[in-house]
CSV table of C-alpha atoms and ligand atoms in Angstrom, one decimal:
chain,number,residue,atom,x,y,z
A,1,MET,CA,-21.5,1.5,12.2
A,2,GLY,CA,-18.7,-0.6,10.3
A,3,HIS,CA,-15.3,0.1,9.4
A,4,PRO,CA,-15.5,2.8,6.6
A,5,LEU,CA,-13.0,0.8,4.3
A,6,PHE,CA,-14.1,-2.7,5.5
A,7,PRO,CA,-17.9,-2.3,6.3
A,8,PHE,CA,-18.3,-6.0,6.6
A,9,LEU,CA,-16.6,-5.9,9.9
A,10,TYR,CA,-17.5,-4.4,13.3
A,11,LEU,CA,-14.4,-4.1,15.3
A,12,ASN,CA,-13.2,-2.5,18.4
A,13,HIS,CA,-11.6,0.8,19.0
A,14,PHE,CA,-7.8,1.5,18.6
A,15,SER,CA,-7.5,2.2,22.1
A,16,ASP,CA,-8.3,-1.4,22.9
A,17,LEU,CA,-5.4,-2.8,21.1
A,18,GLY,CA,-2.8,-2.0,23.9
A,19,LEU,CA,-1.1,0.8,22.0
A,20,ILE,CA,0.6,3.8,24.1
A,21,GLU,CA,-1.0,7.0,24.1
A,22,PRO,CA,1.5,8.8,21.6
A,23,LEU,CA,0.6,6.1,19.1
A,24,ASN,CA,-3.2,6.3,19.7
A,25,ARG,CA,-2.9,10.1,19.3
A,26,ALA,CA,-1.2,9.8,16.0
A,27,VAL,CA,-3.6,7.3,14.7
A,28,LYS,CA,-6.5,9.5,15.7
A,29,ALA,CA,-5.0,12.4,13.9
A,30,GLU,CA,-4.9,10.3,10.8
A,31,GLY,CA,-8.9,9.9,11.2
A,32,TYR,CA,-8.7,6.0,11.9
A,33,THR,CA,-11.3,5.2,14.4
A,34,THR,CA,-11.5,1.3,14.1
A,35,PRO,CA,-8.5,-1.0,13.5
A,36,THR,CA,-8.7,-3.0,10.1
A,37,PRO,CA,-8.9,-6.8,10.7
A,38,ILE,CA,-5.3,-7.3,10.2
A,39,GLN,CA,-4.6,-4.6,12.8
A,40,ALA,CA,-7.0,-5.8,15.1
A,41,SER,CA,-5.5,-9.5,15.0
A,42,ALA,CA,-1.9,-8.3,14.5
A,43,ILE,CA,-1.1,-5.5,16.8
A,44,PRO,CA,-1.8,-7.2,20.3
A,45,LEU,CA,0.2,-10.1,19.3
A,46,ALA,CA,3.1,-8.3,17.8
A,47,ILE,CA,3.5,-5.8,20.9
A,48,ARG,CA,3.8,-9.1,22.9
A,49,GLY,CA,6.9,-10.0,21.0
A,50,ILE,CA,5.1,-12.9,19.1
A,51,ASP,CA,6.2,-13.8,15.4
A,52,ILE,CA,3.6,-13.4,12.9
A,53,LEU,CA,2.7,-14.9,9.5
A,54,GLY,CA,0.3,-12.4,7.9
A,55,VAL,CA,-1.5,-13.4,4.7
A,56,ALA,CA,-2.7,-9.8,3.5
A,57,GLN,CA,-2.5,-7.6,0.7
A,58,THR,CA,-1.6,-4.1,0.6
A,59,GLY,CA,-4.8,-2.0,1.0
A,60,THR,CA,-5.9,-4.0,4.1
A,61,GLY,CA,-4.0,-1.5,6.5
A,62,LYS,CA,-0.9,-3.8,7.0
A,63,THR,CA,1.5,-1.2,7.3
A,64,ALA,CA,0.2,0.2,10.4
A,65,ALA,CA,-0.1,-3.5,11.5
A,66,PHE,CA,3.6,-3.7,11.6
A,67,THR,CA,4.9,-0.1,12.1
A,68,LEU,CA,2.9,0.6,15.1
A,69,PRO,CA,4.0,-2.4,17.0
A,70,ILE,CA,7.6,-1.8,16.1
A,71,LEU,CA,7.4,2.0,17.1
A,72,GLN,CA,5.9,0.9,20.6
A,73,ARG,CA,8.5,-1.9,21.2
A,74,LEU,CA,11.5,0.2,20.3
A,75,ASP,CA,10.3,3.2,22.4
A,76,ALA,CA,9.9,0.8,25.5
A,77,SER,CA,13.4,-0.1,25.5
A,78,LEU,CA,15.1,3.2,24.6
A,79,LYS,CA,18.8,2.5,23.8
A,80,HIS,CA,21.6,4.4,22.5
A,81,LEU,CA,21.9,3.9,18.6
A,82,VAL,CA,24.9,2.1,17.5
A,83,PRO,CA,26.6,3.5,14.4
A,84,ASN,CA,25.8,1.8,11.2
A,85,THR,CA,23.2,-0.4,12.7
A,86,THR,CA,19.4,-0.5,12.9
A,87,ARG,CA,17.2,-1.9,15.6
A,88,ALA,CA,14.3,-2.9,13.3
A,89,LEU,CA,14.6,-3.9,9.8
A,90,ILE,CA,11.6,-3.8,7.2
A,91,LEU,CA,12.5,-5.4,4.0
A,92,THR,CA,10.0,-4.5,1.1
A,93,PRO,CA,10.2,-5.3,-2.7
A,94,THR,CA,9.7,-1.8,-4.3
A,95,ARG,CA,10.8,1.7,-3.9
A,96,GLU,CA,7.3,3.0,-3.8
A,97,LEU,CA,6.5,0.6,-0.9
A,98,ALA,CA,9.6,1.6,1.0
A,99,ILE,CA,8.7,5.3,0.8
A,100,GLN,CA,5.3,4.6,1.8
A,101,ILE,CA,6.3,2.7,4.8
A,102,GLY,CA,8.8,5.7,5.7
A,103,VAL,CA,5.9,8.0,5.5
A,104,SER,CA,3.9,5.7,7.9
A,105,LEU,CA,6.8,5.6,10.3
A,106,ASP,CA,6.8,9.5,10.3
A,107,THR,CA,3.0,9.8,10.6
A,108,TYR,CA,2.5,7.3,13.4
A,109,GLY,CA,5.8,8.0,15.1
A,110,LYS,CA,5.4,11.8,15.3
A,111,HIS,CA,5.1,12.0,19.1
A,112,LEU,CA,7.9,9.5,19.7
A,113,ASP,CA,11.7,10.0,19.4
A,114,HIS,CA,12.0,7.5,16.5
A,115,LYS,CA,14.8,7.8,14.0
A,116,HIS,CA,14.5,5.9,10.7
A,117,ALA,CA,16.2,5.5,7.2
A,118,VAL,CA,14.7,4.4,4.0
A,119,ILE,CA,17.1,3.0,1.4
A,120,PHE,CA,16.5,1.8,-2.2
A,121,GLY,CA,18.4,1.4,-5.3
A,122,GLY,CA,18.4,3.5,-8.5
A,123,VAL,CA,19.5,6.6,-6.6
A,124,GLY,CA,22.8,7.8,-5.2
A,125,GLN,CA,24.0,6.0,-2.0
A,126,ALA,CA,25.8,8.9,-0.4
A,127,PRO,CA,22.8,10.2,1.5
A,128,GLN,CA,21.8,6.8,2.6
A,129,VAL,CA,25.2,6.0,4.0
A,130,SER,CA,25.3,9.2,5.8
A,131,LYS,CA,22.0,8.7,7.3
A,132,MET,CA,23.0,5.3,8.6
A,133,ARG,CA,26.3,6.6,10.1
A,134,ARG,CA,24.9,7.3,13.5
A,135,GLY,CA,22.7,4.4,13.4
A,136,VAL,CA,18.8,4.4,13.3
A,137,ASP,CA,15.8,2.7,15.0
A,138,THR,CA,14.2,1.6,11.9
A,139,LEU,CA,15.6,0.8,8.5
A,140,VAL,CA,13.3,0.3,5.6
A,141,ALA,CA,15.0,-1.2,2.7
A,142,THR,CA,14.8,-3.0,-0.6
A,143,PRO,CA,17.0,-6.1,-0.5
A,144,GLY,CA,19.4,-5.1,-3.4
A,145,ARG,CA,20.7,-1.9,-2.1
A,146,LEU,CA,20.8,-3.2,1.5
A,147,LEU,CA,23.0,-6.1,0.6
A,148,ASP,CA,25.1,-3.8,-1.5
A,149,LEU,CA,25.6,-1.2,1.6
A,150,MET,CA,26.2,-4.3,3.9
A,151,ASN,CA,28.9,-5.5,1.5
A,152,GLN,CA,30.6,-2.1,1.5
A,153,GLY,CA,30.4,-2.0,5.4
A,154,HIS,CA,28.0,0.8,5.7
A,155,ILE,CA,25.3,-1.3,7.4
A,156,ARG,CA,25.4,-4.1,10.0
A,157,LEU,CA,22.3,-6.0,11.2
A,158,ASP,CA,23.6,-7.4,14.6
A,159,GLN,CA,21.5,-5.1,16.5
A,160,VAL,CA,18.3,-6.0,14.8
A,161,GLU,CA,15.4,-6.8,17.3
A,162,VAL,CA,12.6,-6.9,15.1
A,163,PHE,CA,12.5,-8.1,11.4
A,164,VAL,CA,9.7,-7.5,9.0
A,165,LEU,CA,9.5,-9.1,5.6
A,166,ASP,CA,6.7,-7.4,3.6
A,167,GLU,CA,5.2,-8.7,0.4
A,168,ALA,CA,7.1,-11.9,0.7
A,169,ASP,CA,5.6,-13.4,-2.6
A,170,ARG,CA,6.3,-10.4,-4.5
A,171,MET,CA,9.9,-10.9,-3.5
A,172,LEU,CA,9.8,-14.2,-4.8
A,173,ASP,CA,8.3,-13.1,-8.2
A,174,MET,CA,10.9,-10.4,-8.6
A,175,GLY,CA,13.8,-12.9,-7.9
A,176,PHE,CA,14.7,-11.2,-4.7
A,177,ILE,CA,14.5,-14.2,-2.5
A,178,HIS,CA,18.0,-15.2,-2.7
A,179,ASP,CA,19.2,-11.8,-1.6
A,180,VAL,CA,16.6,-12.1,1.2
A,181,ARG,CA,18.0,-15.4,2.4
A,182,LYS,CA,21.6,-13.7,2.5
A,183,ILE,CA,20.3,-10.8,4.6
A,184,VAL,CA,18.3,-13.1,6.9
A,185,LYS,CA,21.7,-15.1,7.5
A,186,LYS,CA,23.1,-11.8,9.1
A,187,LEU,CA,20.4,-11.1,11.5
A,188,PRO,CA,20.7,-12.2,15.1
A,189,SER,CA,18.8,-15.5,15.7
A,190,ARG,CA,17.2,-13.9,18.7
A,191,ARG,CA,14.6,-11.5,17.3
A,192,GLN,CA,11.0,-11.0,16.5
A,193,THR,CA,10.0,-11.8,12.9
A,194,LEU,CA,6.8,-10.7,11.0
A,195,LEU,CA,6.2,-11.9,7.6
A,196,PHE,CA,3.4,-10.6,5.2
A,197,SER,CA,2.5,-12.1,1.9
A,198,ALA,CA,-0.8,-11.8,-0.3
A,199,THR,CA,-0.5,-15.2,-1.5
A,200,MET,CA,1.0,-18.4,0.1
A,201,PRO,CA,2.9,-20.5,-2.6
A,202,ASP,CA,4.8,-23.5,-1.3
A,203,ALA,CA,8.1,-21.6,-1.6
A,204,ILE,CA,6.9,-18.9,0.9
A,205,VAL,CA,5.3,-21.4,3.3
A,206,LYS,CA,8.7,-23.1,3.4
A,207,PHE,CA,10.6,-20.0,3.7
A,208,ALA,CA,8.3,-18.8,6.6
A,209,GLU,CA,8.8,-22.0,8.5
A,210,ASP,CA,12.6,-21.5,8.2
A,211,ILE,CA,12.7,-17.9,9.6
A,212,LEU,CA,9.6,-17.7,12.0
A,213,TYR,CA,9.7,-19.2,15.4
A,214,ASP,CA,6.6,-20.3,17.3
A,215,TYR,CA,4.4,-18.0,15.2
A,216,GLU,CA,0.7,-17.1,14.8
A,217,ARG,CA,-0.8,-17.1,11.4
A,218,ILE,CA,-3.3,-14.3,10.5
A,219,GLU,CA,-5.2,-14.5,7.3
A,220,ILE,CA,-7.3,-11.6,6.0
A,221,LYS,CA,-9.5,-11.8,2.9
A,222,PRO,CA,-8.0,-10.1,-0.1
A,223,ALA,CA,-9.0,-6.4,-0.6
A,224,ALA,CA,-10.9,-7.6,-3.8
A,225,THR,CA,-13.9,-7.4,-1.7
A,226,THR,CA,-14.0,-3.6,-2.3
A,227,ALA,CA,-13.6,-4.2,-6.1
A,228,ASP,CA,-16.4,-6.5,-6.0
A,229,ARG,CA,-18.9,-3.8,-4.8
A,230,VAL,CA,-17.9,-1.2,-7.4
A,231,GLU,CA,-19.1,-1.5,-11.0
A,232,GLN,CA,-16.2,-1.0,-13.0
A,233,ARG,CA,-15.6,-0.1,-16.7
A,234,VAL,CA,-12.4,0.4,-18.8
A,235,MET,CA,-12.5,2.6,-21.7
A,236,PHE,CA,-9.6,2.1,-24.4
A,237,VAL,CA,-8.8,5.7,-25.3
A,238,GLN,CA,-5.9,7.6,-26.7
A,239,ARG,CA,-4.1,10.0,-24.6
A,240,ALA,CA,-4.9,12.8,-26.5
A,241,ASN,CA,-8.7,12.2,-26.5
A,242,LYS,CA,-8.8,11.5,-22.6
A,243,GLN,CA,-9.8,15.2,-21.7
A,244,GLN,CA,-12.8,15.2,-24.2
A,245,LEU,CA,-14.0,11.9,-23.1
A,246,LEU,CA,-13.8,13.0,-19.5
A,247,THR,CA,-15.9,16.2,-20.2
A,248,ASP,CA,-18.3,14.0,-22.3
A,249,LEU,CA,-18.9,11.8,-19.1
A,250,PHE,CA,-20.1,14.7,-17.2
A,251,ASP,CA,-23.1,15.0,-19.4
A,252,ASP,CA,-24.6,12.3,-17.2
A,253,PRO,CA,-26.4,14.1,-14.4
A,254,LEU,CA,-26.0,11.2,-12.1
A,255,MET,CA,-22.4,12.0,-12.1
A,256,ASP,CA,-22.8,14.4,-9.3
A,257,ARG,CA,-19.9,13.9,-7.1
A,258,ALA,CA,-16.8,12.5,-8.8
A,259,ILE,CA,-13.0,11.9,-7.8
A,260,VAL,CA,-10.9,12.1,-10.9
A,261,PHE,CA,-7.3,10.5,-10.4
A,262,THR,CA,-4.2,11.7,-12.3
A,263,ARG,CA,-0.8,10.3,-11.9
A,264,THR,CA,0.8,13.8,-11.5
A,265,LYS,CA,0.3,17.0,-9.8
A,266,HIS,CA,0.6,18.8,-13.0
A,267,GLY,CA,-1.9,16.6,-14.8
A,268,ALA,CA,-4.4,17.2,-11.8
A,269,ASN,CA,-4.1,20.9,-12.2
A,270,LYS,CA,-4.5,20.6,-16.0
A,271,VAL,CA,-7.6,18.4,-16.0
A,272,ALA,CA,-9.4,20.6,-13.3
A,273,LYS,CA,-8.7,23.7,-15.3
A,274,SER,CA,-10.0,22.1,-18.7
A,275,LEU,CA,-13.2,21.0,-16.7
A,276,GLY,CA,-13.6,24.4,-15.3
A,277,GLN,CA,-13.4,25.9,-18.9
A,278,CYS,CA,-16.2,23.6,-19.9
A,279,GLY,CA,-18.5,24.8,-17.0
A,280,ILE,CA,-17.9,21.7,-14.8
A,281,GLU,CA,-17.2,22.9,-11.2
A,282,ALA,CA,-13.8,21.2,-10.5
A,283,ASP,CA,-11.0,21.7,-8.0
A,284,ALA,CA,-7.6,20.1,-7.8
A,285,ILE,CA,-5.9,18.5,-4.7
A,286,HIS,CA,-2.3,17.4,-4.4
A,287,GLY,CA,0.8,18.0,-2.4
A,288,ASN,CA,1.7,21.3,-3.9
A,289,LYS,CA,-1.3,23.1,-2.7
A,290,SER,CA,-1.3,24.7,0.5
A,291,GLN,CA,-3.3,22.9,3.6
A,292,SER,CA,-5.9,25.7,3.5
A,293,ALA,CA,-6.3,25.5,-0.3
A,294,ARG,CA,-6.7,21.8,0.0
A,295,GLN,CA,-9.2,22.2,2.8
A,296,ARG,CA,-11.2,24.7,0.8
A,297,ALA,CA,-11.4,22.3,-2.2
A,298,LEU,CA,-12.4,19.4,0.2
A,299,GLU,CA,-15.1,21.5,1.8
A,300,GLY,CA,-16.5,22.6,-1.5
A,301,PHE,CA,-16.6,19.1,-2.6
A,302,ARG,CA,-18.3,17.7,0.6
A,303,ASP,CA,-20.9,20.6,0.3
A,304,GLY,CA,-21.7,19.8,-3.3
A,305,ASN,CA,-20.5,23.1,-4.8
A,306,VAL,CA,-17.6,21.4,-6.5
A,307,ARG,CA,-18.7,18.7,-8.5
A,308,VAL,CA,-15.3,17.2,-9.3
A,309,LEU,CA,-12.2,16.7,-7.3
A,310,VAL,CA,-9.1,16.0,-9.3
A,311,ALA,CA,-6.6,14.2,-7.0
A,312,THR,CA,-3.2,12.5,-7.1
A,313,ASP,CA,-3.1,9.2,-5.0
A,314,ILE,CA,-1.1,10.6,-2.1
A,315,ALA,CA,-3.5,13.6,-1.7
A,316,SER,CA,-6.6,11.3,-2.0
A,317,ARG,CA,-5.7,9.7,1.3
A,318,GLY,CA,-7.2,12.7,3.3
A,319,ILE,CA,-10.4,12.6,1.3
A,320,ASP,CA,-13.1,11.3,3.7
A,321,VAL,CA,-16.4,11.9,1.7
A,322,ASP,CA,-19.3,9.5,1.5
A,323,ASP,CA,-21.7,9.5,-1.4
A,324,VAL,CA,-19.0,9.7,-4.1
A,325,SER,CA,-21.0,8.7,-7.2
A,326,HIS,CA,-18.1,8.1,-9.6
A,327,VAL,CA,-14.3,7.5,-9.4
A,328,VAL,CA,-12.5,8.2,-12.8
A,329,ASN,CA,-8.9,7.0,-13.3
A,330,PHE,CA,-8.0,9.5,-15.8
A,331,ASP,CA,-4.4,7.7,-15.6
A,332,ILE,CA,-4.2,4.0,-14.8
A,333,PRO,CA,-2.3,3.7,-11.8
A,334,ASN,CA,1.2,2.1,-11.9
A,335,GLU,CA,0.9,0.5,-8.6
A,336,PRO,CA,-2.1,-2.1,-8.8
A,337,GLU,CA,-2.9,-1.5,-5.2
A,338,SER,CA,-3.7,2.1,-5.8
A,339,TYR,CA,-6.4,1.0,-8.1
A,340,VAL,CA,-8.2,-0.8,-5.2
A,341,HIS,CA,-7.9,2.2,-3.0
A,342,ARG,CA,-9.0,4.6,-5.7
A,343,ILE,CA,-12.2,2.8,-6.6
A,344,GLY,CA,-12.9,2.1,-2.9
A,345,ARG,CA,-13.5,5.9,-2.7
A,346,THR,CA,-16.8,5.3,-4.3
A,347,ALA,CA,-18.1,2.4,-2.2
A,348,ARG,CA,-17.8,3.7,1.3
A,349,ALA,CA,-20.2,2.9,3.9
A,350,GLY,CA,-21.6,0.0,2.1
A,351,ALA,CA,-22.6,2.1,-0.8
A,352,GLU,CA,-22.2,1.0,-4.5
A,353,GLY,CA,-20.2,3.1,-6.8
A,354,MET,CA,-19.1,3.3,-10.5
A,355,ALA,CA,-15.5,3.6,-11.4
A,356,TYR,CA,-14.2,4.4,-15.1
A,357,SER,CA,-10.6,3.7,-16.2
A,358,PHE,CA,-9.1,5.6,-19.3
A,359,CYS,CA,-6.5,3.3,-20.7
A,360,ASP,CA,-4.2,4.2,-23.5
A,361,ALA,CA,-1.8,1.9,-25.2
A,362,ASP,CA,1.0,2.6,-22.7
A,363,GLU,CA,-1.2,1.6,-19.8
A,364,VAL,CA,-2.4,-1.9,-20.9
A,365,ASP,CA,0.2,-3.6,-18.8
A,366,TYR,CA,-0.8,-1.6,-15.8
A,367,LEU,CA,-4.3,-2.8,-16.5
A,368,LYS,CA,-3.3,-6.4,-16.8
A,369,GLU,CA,-1.5,-6.2,-13.4
A,370,ILE,CA,-4.6,-4.8,-11.8
A,371,GLU,CA,-6.8,-7.3,-13.1
A,372,LYS,CA,-4.4,-10.0,-11.9
A,373,ILE,CA,-4.7,-8.6,-8.1
A,374,ILE,CA,-8.4,-8.0,-8.2
A,375,ARG,CA,-8.9,-11.5,-9.8
A,376,GLN,CA,-11.3,-10.3,-12.4
A,377,LYS,CA,-11.4,-8.7,-15.8
A,378,VAL,CA,-12.6,-5.2,-15.9
A,379,PRO,CA,-15.4,-4.9,-18.5
A,380,ALA,CA,-14.7,-2.7,-21.4
A,381,ASP,CA,-17.1,0.1,-22.4
A,382,ILE,CA,-16.7,0.2,-26.2
A,383,GLY,CA,-19.8,2.5,-26.7
A,384,HIS,CA,-18.0,5.8,-26.3
A,385,ALA,CA,-17.1,8.3,-29.1
A,386,PHE,CA,-13.3,7.8,-28.5
A,387,HIS,CA,-13.1,4.0,-28.3
A,388,ASP,CA,-9.8,2.8,-29.9
A,389,ASP,CA,-10.0,-0.9,-30.9
A,390,ARG,CA,-6.1,-1.3,-31.3
A,391,ILE,CA,-5.7,-0.7,-27.6
A,392,ALA,CA,-8.5,-3.1,-26.8
A,393,LEU,CA,-6.8,-5.7,-29.0
A,394,ILE,CA,-3.5,-5.3,-27.2
A,395,HIS,CA,-5.2,-5.8,-24.0
A,396,ALA,CA,-7.2,-8.9,-25.3
A,397,THR,CA,-4.0,-10.6,-26.6
A,398,PRO,CA,-2.3,-12.8,-24.0
A,399,GLY,CA,1.2,-12.0,-23.6
A,400,LYS,CA,1.0,-9.0,-25.9
A,401,SER,CA,2.2,-6.1,-24.1
A,402,GLY,CA,1.8,-2.1,-24.6
A,403,ILE,CA,5.1,-0.2,-23.5
A,404,LYS,CA,6.6,-2.3,-20.8
A,405,PRO,CA,6.2,-0.6,-17.3
A,406,LYS,CA,9.3,0.2,-15.5
A,407,SER,CA,10.4,-1.9,-12.4
A,408,ARG,CA,7.0,-3.9,-12.2
A,409,SER,CA,6.4,-7.5,-11.6
A,410,GLY,CA,3.4,-9.8,-11.4
A,411,ARG,CA,2.0,-11.2,-8.4
A,412,GLY,CA,2.2,-15.0,-7.6
A,413,GLY,CA,-0.9,-17.0,-8.5
A,414,GLY,CA,-2.8,-19.2,-6.3
A,415,GLN,CA,-4.2,-18.1,-3.0
A,416,GLY,CA,-4.5,-19.7,0.3
A,417,ARG,CA,-2.4,-22.8,-0.3
A,418,GLY,CA,-1.1,-22.5,3.2
A,419,ARG,CA,-1.8,-25.0,6.0
A,420,SER,CA,-5.0,-23.3,7.3
A,421,THR,CA,-7.3,-20.6,6.5
A,422,SER,CA,-9.8,-18.7,8.4
A,423,ALA,CA,-12.3,-16.0,7.9
A,424,ALA,CA,-11.4,-12.3,7.7
A,425,GLY,CA,-9.7,-11.2,10.7
A,426,GLY,CA,-9.5,-14.5,12.2
A,427,ARG,CA,-6.4,-16.1,13.3
A,428,SER,CA,-5.5,-20.0,13.1
A,429,SER,CA,-2.9,-22.5,14.0
A,430,SER,CA,0.1,-21.6,15.8
A,431,GLY,CA,3.2,-22.3,13.8
A,432,SER,CA,6.1,-25.0,14.4
A,433,SER,CA,8.6,-24.4,17.0
A,434,ASN,CA,11.8,-26.1,15.8
A,435,GLY,CA,13.8,-25.1,18.7
A,436,ARG,CA,16.5,-23.4,16.7
A,437,ARG,CA,16.0,-20.1,18.6
A,438,ARG,CA,15.1,-19.3,22.1
A,439,ARG,CA,12.1,-16.8,23.0
A,440,ARG,CA,13.1,-13.8,24.7
B,1,AMP,P1,-2.0,-0.4,3.6
B,1,AMP,O1,-2.7,-1.5,3.4
B,1,AMP,O2,-1.2,-0.5,4.8
B,1,AMP,O3,-1.2,0.2,2.5
B,1,AMP,O4,-3.1,0.8,4.0
B,1,AMP,C1,-4.1,1.1,3.1
B,1,AMP,C2,-4.7,2.4,3.3
B,1,AMP,O5,-5.6,2.3,4.5
B,1,AMP,C3,-3.7,3.6,3.7
B,1,AMP,O6,-4.1,4.8,3.0
B,1,AMP,C4,-3.9,3.8,5.1
B,1,AMP,O7,-3.7,5.1,5.4
B,1,AMP,C5,-5.4,3.5,5.3
B,1,AMP,N1,-5.8,2.8,6.7
B,1,AMP,C6,-4.8,2.1,7.5
B,1,AMP,N2,-5.5,1.7,8.6
B,1,AMP,C7,-6.6,2.4,8.6
B,1,AMP,C8,-7.8,2.4,9.7
B,1,AMP,N3,-7.7,1.7,10.7
B,1,AMP,N4,-8.8,3.0,9.3
B,1,AMP,C9,-8.7,3.9,8.2
B,1,AMP,N5,-7.8,3.8,7.4
B,1,AMP,C10,-6.7,3.0,7.5
């Protein structure tokens, strides 16, 4: 049986990767059985201390590919923490990614004695400063806030043993690369470096050559393979009409096991309630519900007693149900990667699925971002009762925007301009050794 998220690959078991038992146990508890291609390639190398250039998008399982080796390595050499320092540094471009990586460290490191901090801008610095006071094993940070706290003397990087640069191309797009360079200058030259990027524009190739030492390059096919297997439709509709449009969709008897995604917990409750009032069996699943209530909702959905599960992104991670006939994005996700995760719920185990996305005027820019990362236009369904041509026009007009999404940026363009490419999961050419640094 292939991997549930990546059915085109048949891979080994997690326990074959050389991870220590507490990590294997944590991974198992998450329901992961087979490593994803990036995990299968990167983890054995990373735990040997080798530098890696990983060409992979979010959605390929890359977070675990770098957090698991960090947890293992730091655990193997337990040391006293030095105040205001960290032993591993993970730089990531957005607050959302930083939080997500922090959650992964908690999840995978739950049987280890591992201390981490997550810092990003836009919030007060006091709790972050206090968290760093005694030192941490791993610091997850966005570049601006990190530099800021370094300049104020709250954080030093001289104890860093492992450095991860996540989403390097996005750092470049968002104009963070100068900050990243300044940060890299403060790192010890004797360290392990793991660099991940979805695309490889020349500037990233050059930067990678500068900061990696004797590295292995691993290239994973974009997650768009999921998007290719799902039939997708966007429906341009005003927010006020979304609920009625959703109810209408359920006139289709083929829509027998659907997941509806909303951005907020409150939204999930509201949508589930309104469907229930129209005689459509629905249940909501989100972080405010108790574990037992979530379990009940999931079981009802699995058994077919509940036709619709209304979920937020975070809650949807635990949904492991095959034969989901439809996914509906009641709200367009503001992280384009979430779109790929969401629609992937209806194409598990090689099945084909259908995904509808409701797009109002404020969400057009989110849709455009999604189309960039899946590298295709989502076809519009204009035959429904609530089609709004004005929204379709905003979408069709290049450069024209709905309401600008907050703190977002596009991804870099071209794919695979690096020196060598390989099939999914493969690894190729060893990088240059410029003799600047000695291997441990
Ligand atoms: P990432 O690319 O790190 O954002 O991961 C994408 C999603 O895949 C996350 O929801 C992970 O929890 C999930 N995931 C990561 N590795 C595996 C695995 N080996 N098996 C199943 N799910 C996984």
